[in-house]
PDB file of C-alpha atoms and ligand atoms in Angstrom:
ATOM      1  CA  UNK A   1     -76.535 -24.991-106.661  1.00  0.00           C
ATOM      2  CA  UNK A   2     -79.634 -27.465-107.861  1.00  0.00           C
ATOM      3  CA  UNK A   3     -82.157 -26.000-110.450  1.00  0.00           C
ATOM      4  CA  UNK A   4     -86.185 -27.943-110.085  1.00  0.00           C
ATOM      5  CA  UNK A   5     -88.280 -26.319-113.024  1.00  0.00           C
ATOM      6  CA  UNK A   6     -91.960 -26.034-113.114  1.00  0.00           C
ATOM      7  CA  UNK A   7     -94.169 -26.348-116.099  1.00  0.00           C
ATOM      8  CA  UNK A   8     -96.129 -23.280-114.835  1.00  0.00           C
ATOM      9  CA  UNK A   9     -95.279 -20.519-111.754  1.00  0.00           C
ATOM     10  CA  UNK A  10     -97.791 -22.497-109.779  1.00  0.00           C
ATOM     11  CA  UNK A  11     -96.383 -25.403-110.040  1.00  0.00           C
ATOM     12  CA  UNK A  12     -92.835 -24.238-108.553  1.00  0.00           C
ATOM     13  CA  UNK A  13     -94.855 -22.619-105.443  1.00  0.00           C
ATOM     14  CA  UNK A  14     -96.272 -25.455-104.624  1.00  0.00           C
ATOM     15  CA  UNK A  15     -93.056 -27.376-105.511  1.00  0.00           C
ATOM     16  CA  UNK A  16     -91.221 -24.844-103.521  1.00  0.00           C
ATOM     17  CA  UNK A  17     -94.160 -24.585-100.137  1.00  0.00           C
ATOM     18  CA  UNK A  18     -93.311 -28.228-100.580  1.00  0.00           C
ATOM     19  CA  UNK A  19     -90.434 -27.945 -98.385  1.00  0.00           C
ATOM     20  CA  UNK A  20     -90.555 -24.427 -96.982  1.00  0.00           C
ATOM     21  CA  UNK A  21     -93.917 -26.580 -95.381  1.00  0.00           C
ATOM     22  CA  UNK A  22     -92.462 -30.425 -94.352  1.00  0.00           C
ATOM     23  CA  UNK A  23     -89.412 -27.197 -93.051  1.00  0.00           C
ATOM     24  CA  UNK A  24     -92.558 -26.775 -89.876  1.00  0.00           C
ATOM     25  CA  UNK A  25     -93.162 -30.444 -89.707  1.00  0.00           C
ATOM     26  CA  UNK A  26     -90.689 -31.282 -88.700  1.00  0.00           C
ATOM     27  CA  UNK A  27     -88.719 -28.222 -87.071  1.00  0.00           C
ATOM     28  CA  UNK A  28     -92.187 -26.520 -85.041  1.00  0.00           C
ATOM     29  CA  UNK A  29     -89.210 -23.647 -83.965  1.00  0.00           C
ATOM     30  CA  UNK A  30     -87.850 -23.615 -87.441  1.00  0.00           C
ATOM     31  CA  UNK A  31     -86.360 -19.882 -88.080  1.00  0.00           C
ATOM     32  CA  UNK A  32     -87.316 -18.686 -91.789  1.00  0.00           C
ATOM     33  CA  UNK A  33     -86.156 -16.816 -93.598  1.00  0.00           C
ATOM     34  CA  UNK A  34     -88.304 -14.863 -96.240  1.00  0.00           C
ATOM     35  CA  UNK A  35     -88.745 -12.277 -99.239  1.00  0.00           C
ATOM     36  CA  UNK A  36     -90.839  -9.910-101.187  1.00  0.00           C
ATOM     37  CA  UNK A  37     -91.258  -9.499-104.281  1.00  0.00           C
ATOM     38  CA  UNK A  38     -94.048 -10.666-106.750  1.00  0.00           C
ATOM     39  CA  UNK A  39     -93.141 -14.638-107.378  1.00  0.00           C
ATOM     40  CA  UNK A  40     -92.952 -15.117-104.565  1.00  0.00           C
ATOM     41  CA  UNK A  41     -96.900 -14.637-103.014  1.00  0.00           C
ATOM     42  CA  UNK A  42     -97.814 -18.032-104.529  1.00  0.00           C
ATOM     43  CA  UNK A  43     -95.880 -19.668-102.290  1.00  0.00           C
ATOM     44  CA  UNK A  44     -97.552 -17.276 -99.690  1.00  0.00           C
ATOM     45  CA  UNK A  45    -100.701 -18.239-100.356  1.00  0.00           C
ATOM     46  CA  UNK A  46    -100.101 -22.784-100.923  1.00  0.00           C
ATOM     47  CA  UNK A  47     -98.562 -21.412 -96.803  1.00  0.00           C
ATOM     48  CA  UNK A  48    -102.045 -20.289 -95.952  1.00  0.00           C
ATOM     49  CA  UNK A  49    -103.716 -22.621 -98.002  1.00  0.00           C
ATOM     50  CA  UNK A  50    -101.785 -25.971 -96.538  1.00  0.00           C
ATOM     51  CA  UNK A  51    -102.466 -23.498 -92.551  1.00  0.00           C
ATOM     52  CA  UNK A  52    -106.389 -23.024 -93.112  1.00  0.00           C
ATOM     53  CA  UNK A  53    -106.618 -28.011 -94.270  1.00  0.00           C
ATOM     54  CA  UNK A  54    -105.208 -27.393 -90.024  1.00  0.00           C
ATOM     55  CA  UNK A  55    -101.849 -29.286 -92.068  1.00  0.00           C
ATOM     56  CA  UNK A  56     -99.473 -26.290 -90.692  1.00  0.00           C
ATOM     57  CA  UNK A  57     -98.813 -25.248 -87.584  1.00  0.00           C
ATOM     58  CA  UNK A  58     -96.787 -21.778 -87.813  1.00  0.00           C
ATOM     59  CA  UNK A  59     -97.343 -21.285 -83.764  1.00  0.00           C
ATOM     60  CA  UNK A  60     -93.100 -21.641 -83.043  1.00  0.00           C
ATOM     61  CA  UNK A  61     -91.342 -20.353 -85.649  1.00  0.00           C
ATOM     62  CA  UNK A  62     -90.150 -17.317 -86.307  1.00  0.00           C
ATOM     63  CA  UNK A  63     -89.614 -15.109 -89.487  1.00  0.00           C
ATOM     64  CA  UNK A  64     -86.890 -12.624 -90.658  1.00  0.00           C
ATOM     65  CA  UNK A  65     -87.370 -10.441 -93.840  1.00  0.00           C
ATOM     66  CA  UNK A  66     -83.816 -10.188 -96.118  1.00  0.00           C
ATOM     67  CA  UNK A  67     -85.473  -5.841 -96.024  1.00  0.00           C
ATOM     68  CA  UNK A  68     -87.479  -2.859 -96.153  1.00  0.00           C
ATOM     69  CA  UNK A  69     -87.367   0.302 -97.594  1.00  0.00           C
ATOM     70  CA  UNK A  70     -86.370   3.714 -95.986  1.00  0.00           C
ATOM     71  CA  UNK A  71     -88.782   5.910 -95.193  1.00  0.00           C
ATOM     72  CA  UNK A  72     -91.896   3.884 -95.212  1.00  0.00           C
ATOM     73  CA  UNK A  73     -94.145   3.162 -92.419  1.00  0.00           C
ATOM     74  CA  UNK A  74     -95.048   0.347 -91.154  1.00  0.00           C
ATOM     75  CA  UNK A  75     -99.084   0.723 -92.411  1.00  0.00           C
ATOM     76  CA  UNK A  76     -97.937   2.227 -95.936  1.00  0.00           C
ATOM     77  CA  UNK A  77     -99.499  -0.282 -98.137  1.00  0.00           C
ATOM     78  CA  UNK A  78     -96.127  -0.708 -99.699  1.00  0.00           C
ATOM     79  CA  UNK A  79     -93.462  -1.450 -97.456  1.00  0.00           C
ATOM     80  CA  UNK A  80     -92.613  -4.962 -96.819  1.00  0.00           C
ATOM     81  CA  UNK A  81     -94.295  -4.970 -93.163  1.00  0.00           C
ATOM     82  CA  UNK A  82     -97.590  -4.619 -95.059  1.00  0.00           C
ATOM     83  CA  UNK A  83     -96.820  -7.271 -97.561  1.00  0.00           C
ATOM     84  CA  UNK A  84     -96.021  -9.371 -94.931  1.00  0.00           C
ATOM     85  CA  UNK A  85     -98.183  -9.061 -92.322  1.00  0.00           C
ATOM     86  CA  UNK A  86    -101.158  -9.018 -95.967  1.00  0.00           C
ATOM     87  CA  UNK A  87     -99.938 -12.664 -97.604  1.00  0.00           C
ATOM     88  CA  UNK A  88     -98.577 -13.830 -94.828  1.00  0.00           C
ATOM     89  CA  UNK A  89     -98.096 -13.023 -91.374  1.00  0.00           C
ATOM     90  CA  UNK A  90    -102.296 -11.493 -90.753  1.00  0.00           C
ATOM     91  CA  UNK A  91    -103.075 -15.211 -92.041  1.00  0.00           C
ATOM     92  CA  UNK A  92    -101.725 -17.566 -90.673  1.00  0.00           C
ATOM     93  CA  UNK A  93    -100.716 -18.191 -86.581  1.00  0.00           C
ATOM     94  CA  UNK A  94     -97.733 -16.851 -86.425  1.00  0.00           C
ATOM     95  CA  UNK A  95     -97.553 -14.561 -83.457  1.00  0.00           C
ATOM     96  CA  UNK A  96     -96.691 -11.101 -84.974  1.00  0.00           C
ATOM     97  CA  UNK A  97     -93.438 -11.654 -82.192  1.00  0.00           C
ATOM     98  CA  UNK A  98     -91.689 -13.991 -84.141  1.00  0.00           C
ATOM     99  CA  UNK A  99     -91.960 -12.056 -87.586  1.00  0.00           C
ATOM    100  CA  UNK A 100     -89.001  -9.631 -87.829  1.00  0.00           C
ATOM    101  CA  UNK A 101     -88.219  -6.852 -90.716  1.00  0.00           C
ATOM    102  CA  UNK A 102     -86.220  -4.350 -90.778  1.00  0.00           C
ATOM    103  CA  UNK A 103     -87.384  -0.893 -89.314  1.00  0.00           C
ATOM    104  CA  UNK A 104     -88.059   1.717 -92.316  1.00  0.00           C
ATOM    105  CA  UNK A 105     -88.162   4.245 -90.055  1.00  0.00           C
ATOM    106  CA  UNK A 106     -85.178   4.386 -87.688  1.00  0.00           C
ATOM    107  CA  UNK A 107     -83.876   7.348 -86.572  1.00  0.00           C
ATOM    108  CA  UNK A 108     -80.798   6.173 -87.237  1.00  0.00           C
ATOM    109  CA  UNK A 109     -80.510   3.905 -89.730  1.00  0.00           C
ATOM    110  CA  UNK A 110     -76.601   2.203 -89.607  1.00  0.00           C
ATOM    111  CA  UNK A 111     -78.220   1.578 -86.209  1.00  0.00           C
ATOM    112  CA  UNK A 112     -80.278  -0.261 -87.187  1.00  0.00           C
ATOM    113  CA  UNK A 113     -78.365  -2.078 -89.322  1.00  0.00           C
ATOM    114  CA  UNK A 114     -76.447  -3.816 -86.205  1.00  0.00           C
ATOM    115  CA  UNK A 115     -79.324  -4.685 -84.643  1.00  0.00           C
ATOM    116  CA  UNK A 116     -80.768  -6.504 -87.198  1.00  0.00           C
ATOM    117  CA  UNK A 117     -78.037  -8.145 -87.374  1.00  0.00           C
ATOM    118  CA  UNK A 118     -77.537  -8.513 -83.571  1.00  0.00           C
ATOM    119  CA  UNK A 119     -81.081 -10.153 -84.168  1.00  0.00           C
ATOM    120  CA  UNK A 120     -80.229 -12.078 -86.618  1.00  0.00           C
ATOM    121  CA  UNK A 121     -76.972 -13.373 -84.335  1.00  0.00           C
ATOM    122  CA  UNK A 122     -79.497 -14.513 -81.019  1.00  0.00           C
ATOM    123  CA  UNK A 123     -82.180 -16.228 -83.364  1.00  0.00           C
ATOM    124  CA  UNK A 124     -79.813 -17.647 -86.073  1.00  0.00           C
ATOM    125  CA  UNK A 125     -79.395 -19.228 -88.247  1.00  0.00           C
ATOM    126  CA  UNK A 126     -81.667 -19.080 -89.923  1.00  0.00           C
ATOM    127  CA  UNK A 127     -82.928 -23.059 -91.886  1.00  0.00           C
ATOM    128  CA  UNK A 128     -84.392 -21.689 -94.842  1.00  0.00           C
ATOM    129  CA  UNK A 129     -83.704 -18.881 -96.376  1.00  0.00           C
ATOM    130  CA  UNK A 130     -86.095 -17.819 -99.330  1.00  0.00           C
ATOM    131  CA  UNK A 131     -85.555 -15.502-102.197  1.00  0.00           C
ATOM    132  CA  UNK A 132     -85.614 -13.976-105.082  1.00  0.00           C
ATOM    133  CA  UNK A 133     -83.829 -12.590-107.532  1.00  0.00           C
ATOM    134  CA  UNK A 134     -83.901  -9.303-109.249  1.00  0.00           C
ATOM    135  CA  UNK A 135     -83.628  -8.795-113.323  1.00  0.00           C
ATOM    136  CA  UNK A 136     -80.081  -7.730-112.565  1.00  0.00           C
ATOM    137  CA  UNK A 137     -79.317  -9.955-110.754  1.00  0.00           C
ATOM    138  CA  UNK A 138     -80.019  -8.898-106.753  1.00  0.00           C
ATOM    139  CA  UNK A 139     -80.807 -11.100-103.903  1.00  0.00           C
ATOM    140  CA  UNK A 140     -82.065  -9.070-101.590  1.00  0.00           C
ATOM    141  CA  UNK A 141     -81.523  -5.052-101.800  1.00  0.00           C
ATOM    142  CA  UNK A 142     -78.558  -6.217-102.877  1.00  0.00           C
ATOM    143  CA  UNK A 143     -77.047  -4.187-105.934  1.00  0.00           C
ATOM    144  CA  UNK A 144     -74.440  -5.346-108.969  1.00  0.00           C
ATOM    145  CA  UNK A 145     -71.608  -3.254-107.043  1.00  0.00           C
ATOM    146  CA  UNK A 146     -67.889  -3.312-107.240  1.00  0.00           C
ATOM    147  CA  UNK A 147     -68.038  -6.090-104.408  1.00  0.00           C
ATOM    148  CA  UNK A 148     -70.584  -8.484-101.356  1.00  0.00           C
ATOM    149  CA  UNK A 149     -72.149  -6.865 -99.159  1.00  0.00           C
ATOM    150  CA  UNK A 150     -70.794  -8.501 -96.326  1.00  0.00           C
ATOM    151  CA  UNK A 151     -73.358  -7.592 -93.351  1.00  0.00           C
ATOM    152  CA  UNK A 152     -77.137  -5.893 -93.156  1.00  0.00           C
ATOM    153  CA  UNK A 153     -76.657  -2.312 -94.499  1.00  0.00           C
ATOM    154  CA  UNK A 154     -78.250   0.810 -96.168  1.00  0.00           C
ATOM    155  CA  UNK A 155     -78.754   0.435-100.126  1.00  0.00           C
ATOM    156  CA  UNK A 156     -79.212   3.163-102.999  1.00  0.00           C
ATOM    157  CA  UNK A 157     -81.224   1.559-105.066  1.00  0.00           C
ATOM    158  CA  UNK A 158     -79.817   1.532-108.425  1.00  0.00           C
ATOM    159  CA  UNK A 159     -81.911   2.923-111.577  1.00  0.00           C
ATOM    160  CA  UNK A 160     -82.983  -0.760-112.806  1.00  0.00           C
ATOM    161  CA  UNK A 161     -84.580  -1.473-109.417  1.00  0.00           C
ATOM    162  CA  UNK A 162     -85.702   2.012-108.598  1.00  0.00           C
ATOM    163  CA  UNK A 163     -87.515   1.743-112.778  1.00  0.00           C
ATOM    164  CA  UNK A 164     -88.709  -2.579-111.762  1.00  0.00           C
ATOM    165  CA  UNK A 165     -90.278  -1.579-108.741  1.00  0.00           C
ATOM    166  CA  UNK A 166     -92.199   1.324-110.043  1.00  0.00           C
ATOM    167  CA  UNK A 167     -95.069  -1.570-110.715  1.00  0.00           C
ATOM    168  CA  UNK A 168     -96.068  -1.872-107.081  1.00  0.00           C
ATOM    169  CA  UNK A 169     -96.108   2.321-106.963  1.00  0.00           C
ATOM    170  CA  UNK A 170     -98.344   4.801-108.443  1.00  0.00           C
ATOM    171  CA  UNK A 171     -95.160   6.558-110.126  1.00  0.00           C
ATOM    172  CA  UNK A 172     -91.972   5.769-110.311  1.00  0.00           C
ATOM    173  CA  UNK A 173     -90.931   8.819-108.176  1.00  0.00           C
ATOM    174  CA  UNK A 174     -91.800   6.741-105.415  1.00  0.00           C
ATOM    175  CA  UNK A 175     -90.502   4.243-105.382  1.00  0.00           C
ATOM    176  CA  UNK A 176     -88.370   4.803-102.479  1.00  0.00           C
ATOM    177  CA  UNK A 177     -84.583   5.444-103.406  1.00  0.00           C
ATOM    178  CA  UNK A 178     -82.942   4.115-100.285  1.00  0.00           C
ATOM    179  CA  UNK A 179     -83.788  -0.216 -98.372  1.00  0.00           C
ATOM    180  CA  UNK A 180     -81.903  -1.446 -95.431  1.00  0.00           C
ATOM    181  CA  UNK A 181     -81.432  -5.113 -97.039  1.00  0.00           C
ATOM    182  CA  UNK A 182     -78.589  -8.525 -95.114  1.00  0.00           C
ATOM    183  CA  UNK A 183     -75.660  -8.523 -96.661  1.00  0.00           C
ATOM    184  CA  UNK A 184     -74.927 -11.372 -98.895  1.00  0.00           C
ATOM    185  CA  UNK A 185     -72.467 -11.954 -96.640  1.00  0.00           C
ATOM    186  CA  UNK A 186     -75.836 -12.217 -94.540  1.00  0.00           C
ATOM    187  CA  UNK A 187     -77.844 -14.064 -96.502  1.00  0.00           C
ATOM    188  CA  UNK A 188     -75.086 -16.619 -96.839  1.00  0.00           C
ATOM    189  CA  UNK A 189     -75.941 -17.607 -93.480  1.00  0.00           C
ATOM    190  CA  UNK A 190     -78.804 -20.256 -93.958  1.00  0.00           C
ATOM    191  CA  UNK A 191     -78.704 -23.173 -93.711  1.00  0.00           C
ATOM    192  CA  UNK A 192     -80.295 -23.810 -96.236  1.00  0.00           C
ATOM    193  CA  UNK A 193     -81.118 -20.758-100.083  1.00  0.00           C
ATOM    194  CA  UNK A 194     -84.778 -21.191-101.742  1.00  0.00           C
ATOM    195  CA  UNK A 195     -84.405 -19.069-104.497  1.00  0.00           C
ATOM    196  CA  UNK A 196     -87.905 -18.865-107.539  1.00  0.00           C
ATOM    197  CA  UNK A 197     -88.046 -16.808-110.621  1.00  0.00           C
ATOM    198  CA  UNK A 198     -90.787 -17.219-112.653  1.00  0.00           C
ATOM    199  CA  UNK A 199     -90.736 -15.857-116.408  1.00  0.00           C
ATOM    200  CA  UNK A 200     -89.185 -15.186-119.775  1.00  0.00           C
ATOM    201  CA  UNK A 201     -87.421 -12.096-117.970  1.00  0.00           C
ATOM    202  CA  UNK A 202     -85.994 -14.460-115.798  1.00  0.00           C
ATOM    203  CA  UNK A 203     -84.108 -16.863-117.617  1.00  0.00           C
ATOM    204  CA  UNK A 204     -80.966 -14.947-118.390  1.00  0.00           C
ATOM    205  CA  UNK A 205     -79.760 -13.701-115.389  1.00  0.00           C
ATOM    206  CA  UNK A 206     -80.635 -17.468-113.713  1.00  0.00           C
ATOM    207  CA  UNK A 207     -78.511 -18.263-116.713  1.00  0.00           C
ATOM    208  CA  UNK A 208     -75.781 -15.889-115.329  1.00  0.00           C
ATOM    209  CA  UNK A 209     -76.196 -16.615-112.199  1.00  0.00           C
ATOM    210  CA  UNK A 210     -76.121 -20.437-112.322  1.00  0.00           C
ATOM    211  CA  UNK A 211     -73.121 -20.554-115.231  1.00  0.00           C
ATOM    212  CA  UNK A 212     -71.845 -16.689-115.245  1.00  0.00           C
ATOM    213  CA  UNK A 213     -68.085 -15.452-113.805  1.00  0.00           C
ATOM    214  CA  UNK A 214     -68.623 -15.225-109.549  1.00  0.00           C
ATOM    215  CA  UNK A 215     -68.900 -11.498-109.535  1.00  0.00           C
ATOM    216  CA  UNK A 216     -70.160  -8.868-107.148  1.00  0.00           C
ATOM    217  CA  UNK A 217     -72.073  -7.669-110.958  1.00  0.00           C
ATOM    218  CA  UNK A 218     -74.811 -10.272-110.564  1.00  0.00           C
ATOM    219  CA  UNK A 219     -74.630 -10.266-106.824  1.00  0.00           C
ATOM    220  CA  UNK A 220     -76.502 -14.348-106.765  1.00  0.00           C
ATOM    221  CA  UNK A 221     -73.954 -16.080-109.031  1.00  0.00           C
ATOM    222  CA  UNK A 222     -72.251 -15.434-105.074  1.00  0.00           C
ATOM    223  CA  UNK A 223     -74.482 -18.397-104.073  1.00  0.00           C
ATOM    224  CA  UNK A 224     -72.610 -21.271-106.663  1.00  0.00           C
ATOM    225  CA  UNK A 225     -70.553 -21.287-102.877  1.00  0.00           C
ATOM    226  CA  UNK A 226     -72.836 -21.744-101.170  1.00  0.00           C
ATOM    227  CA  UNK A 227     -73.367 -25.707 -99.725  1.00  0.00           C
ATOM    228  CA  UNK A 228     -77.105 -25.995-100.498  1.00  0.00           C
ATOM    229  CA  UNK A 229     -78.512 -23.736-102.766  1.00  0.00           C
ATOM    230  CA  UNK A 230     -82.058 -25.270-104.851  1.00  0.00           C
ATOM    231  CA  UNK A 231     -83.017 -22.463-107.268  1.00  0.00           C
ATOM    232  CA  UNK A 232     -87.210 -23.310-107.967  1.00  0.00           C
ATOM    233  CA  UNK A 233     -87.567 -21.893-111.778  1.00  0.00           C
ATOM    234  CA  UNK A 234     -90.840 -22.185-114.231  1.00  0.00           C
ATOM    235  CA  UNK A 235     -89.942 -22.988-118.016  1.00  0.00           C
ATOM    236  CA  UNK A 236     -89.629 -19.562-119.066  1.00  0.00           C
ATOM    237  CA  UNK A 237     -87.340 -18.575-116.517  1.00  0.00           C
ATOM    238  CA  UNK A 238     -85.072 -22.022-116.361  1.00  0.00           C
ATOM    239  CA  UNK A 239     -85.541 -22.135-120.081  1.00  0.00           C
ATOM    240  CA  UNK A 240     -80.965 -20.574-120.929  1.00  0.00           C
ATOM    241  CA  UNK A 241     -80.281 -22.579-116.897  1.00  0.00           C
ATOM    242  CA  UNK A 242     -81.928 -26.436-118.407  1.00  0.00           C
ATOM    243  CA  UNK A 243     -80.514 -25.628-122.184  1.00  0.00           C
ATOM    244  CA  UNK A 244     -76.686 -25.623-120.489  1.00  0.00           C
ATOM    245  CA  UNK A 245     -77.082 -28.595-118.448  1.00  0.00           C
ATOM    246  CA  UNK A 246     -78.828 -31.134-120.773  1.00  0.00           C
ATOM    247  CA  UNK A 247     -75.479 -29.809-123.670  1.00  0.00           C
TER     248      UNK A 247
HETATM  249  P1  PGA B 301     -89.923 -10.433-108.812  1.00  0.00           P
HETATM  250  O1  PGA B 301     -88.132  -9.237-107.630  1.00  0.00           O
HETATM  251  O2  PGA B 301     -90.490 -11.238-107.573  1.00  0.00           O
HETATM  252  O3  PGA B 301     -90.868  -8.894-108.250  1.00  0.00           O
HETATM  253  O4  PGA B 301     -89.651 -10.292-109.342  1.00  0.00           O
HETATM  254  C1  PGA B 301     -87.660 -10.020-107.353  1.00  0.00           C
HETATM  255  C2  PGA B 301     -86.767  -9.337-106.130  1.00  0.00           C
HETATM  256  O5  PGA B 301     -86.724  -7.899-107.074  1.00  0.00           O
HETATM  257  O6  PGA B 301     -85.698  -9.419-105.810  1.00  0.00           O
END
């Protein structure tokens, strides 16, 4: 697991976006695993800017997203499909049929999970998977629990995630209680992983992920067993990990 720190959030996003841009340039048919949340927004802005400047072509790119809230339609402005359309897909030349986000309103959620795994097997492997990290160490919606979930599954969101995500909703009671998420095993199949973290509130969990015990109580800690993970952190989020590395 490599750590790359940046002075500011903007610089961190530029660095991470450069890796994704290089991937698309070197392999136009790349499969990108994408993430939602506030941290990746600056990365998507960078990619859109490069596209607008004529430096990037998404016409052959395929994307697969990590997760989606259960109960929200694609048109709901809190859904992750809506987020991805707003921040990236509507702003670049990616064919919509090449973009995949789990269905938030499946008739049968278990069947949706099975089909999403099938889809990933058909389009994958993912060349680069982008990840944020929750304050509780979750990646995707893999919450701390007694095991590392292997496949795409239905998740009951933890109270800490509901509280953390309530900032995007008018009231915490509106935050969906369940989601469909790739499993940790699904995420680990990506060839390369970029994890981004910003702000002081992430400093402890970035440290725990890199140096604490590998435990399902810190789901991101399993990434230490992946051969190609780069953590991009701004100065605040990377502070504790950087201090440990320079000891
Ligand atoms: P954030 O979320 O980028 O909004 O902090 C990260 C996550 O929960 O995965």
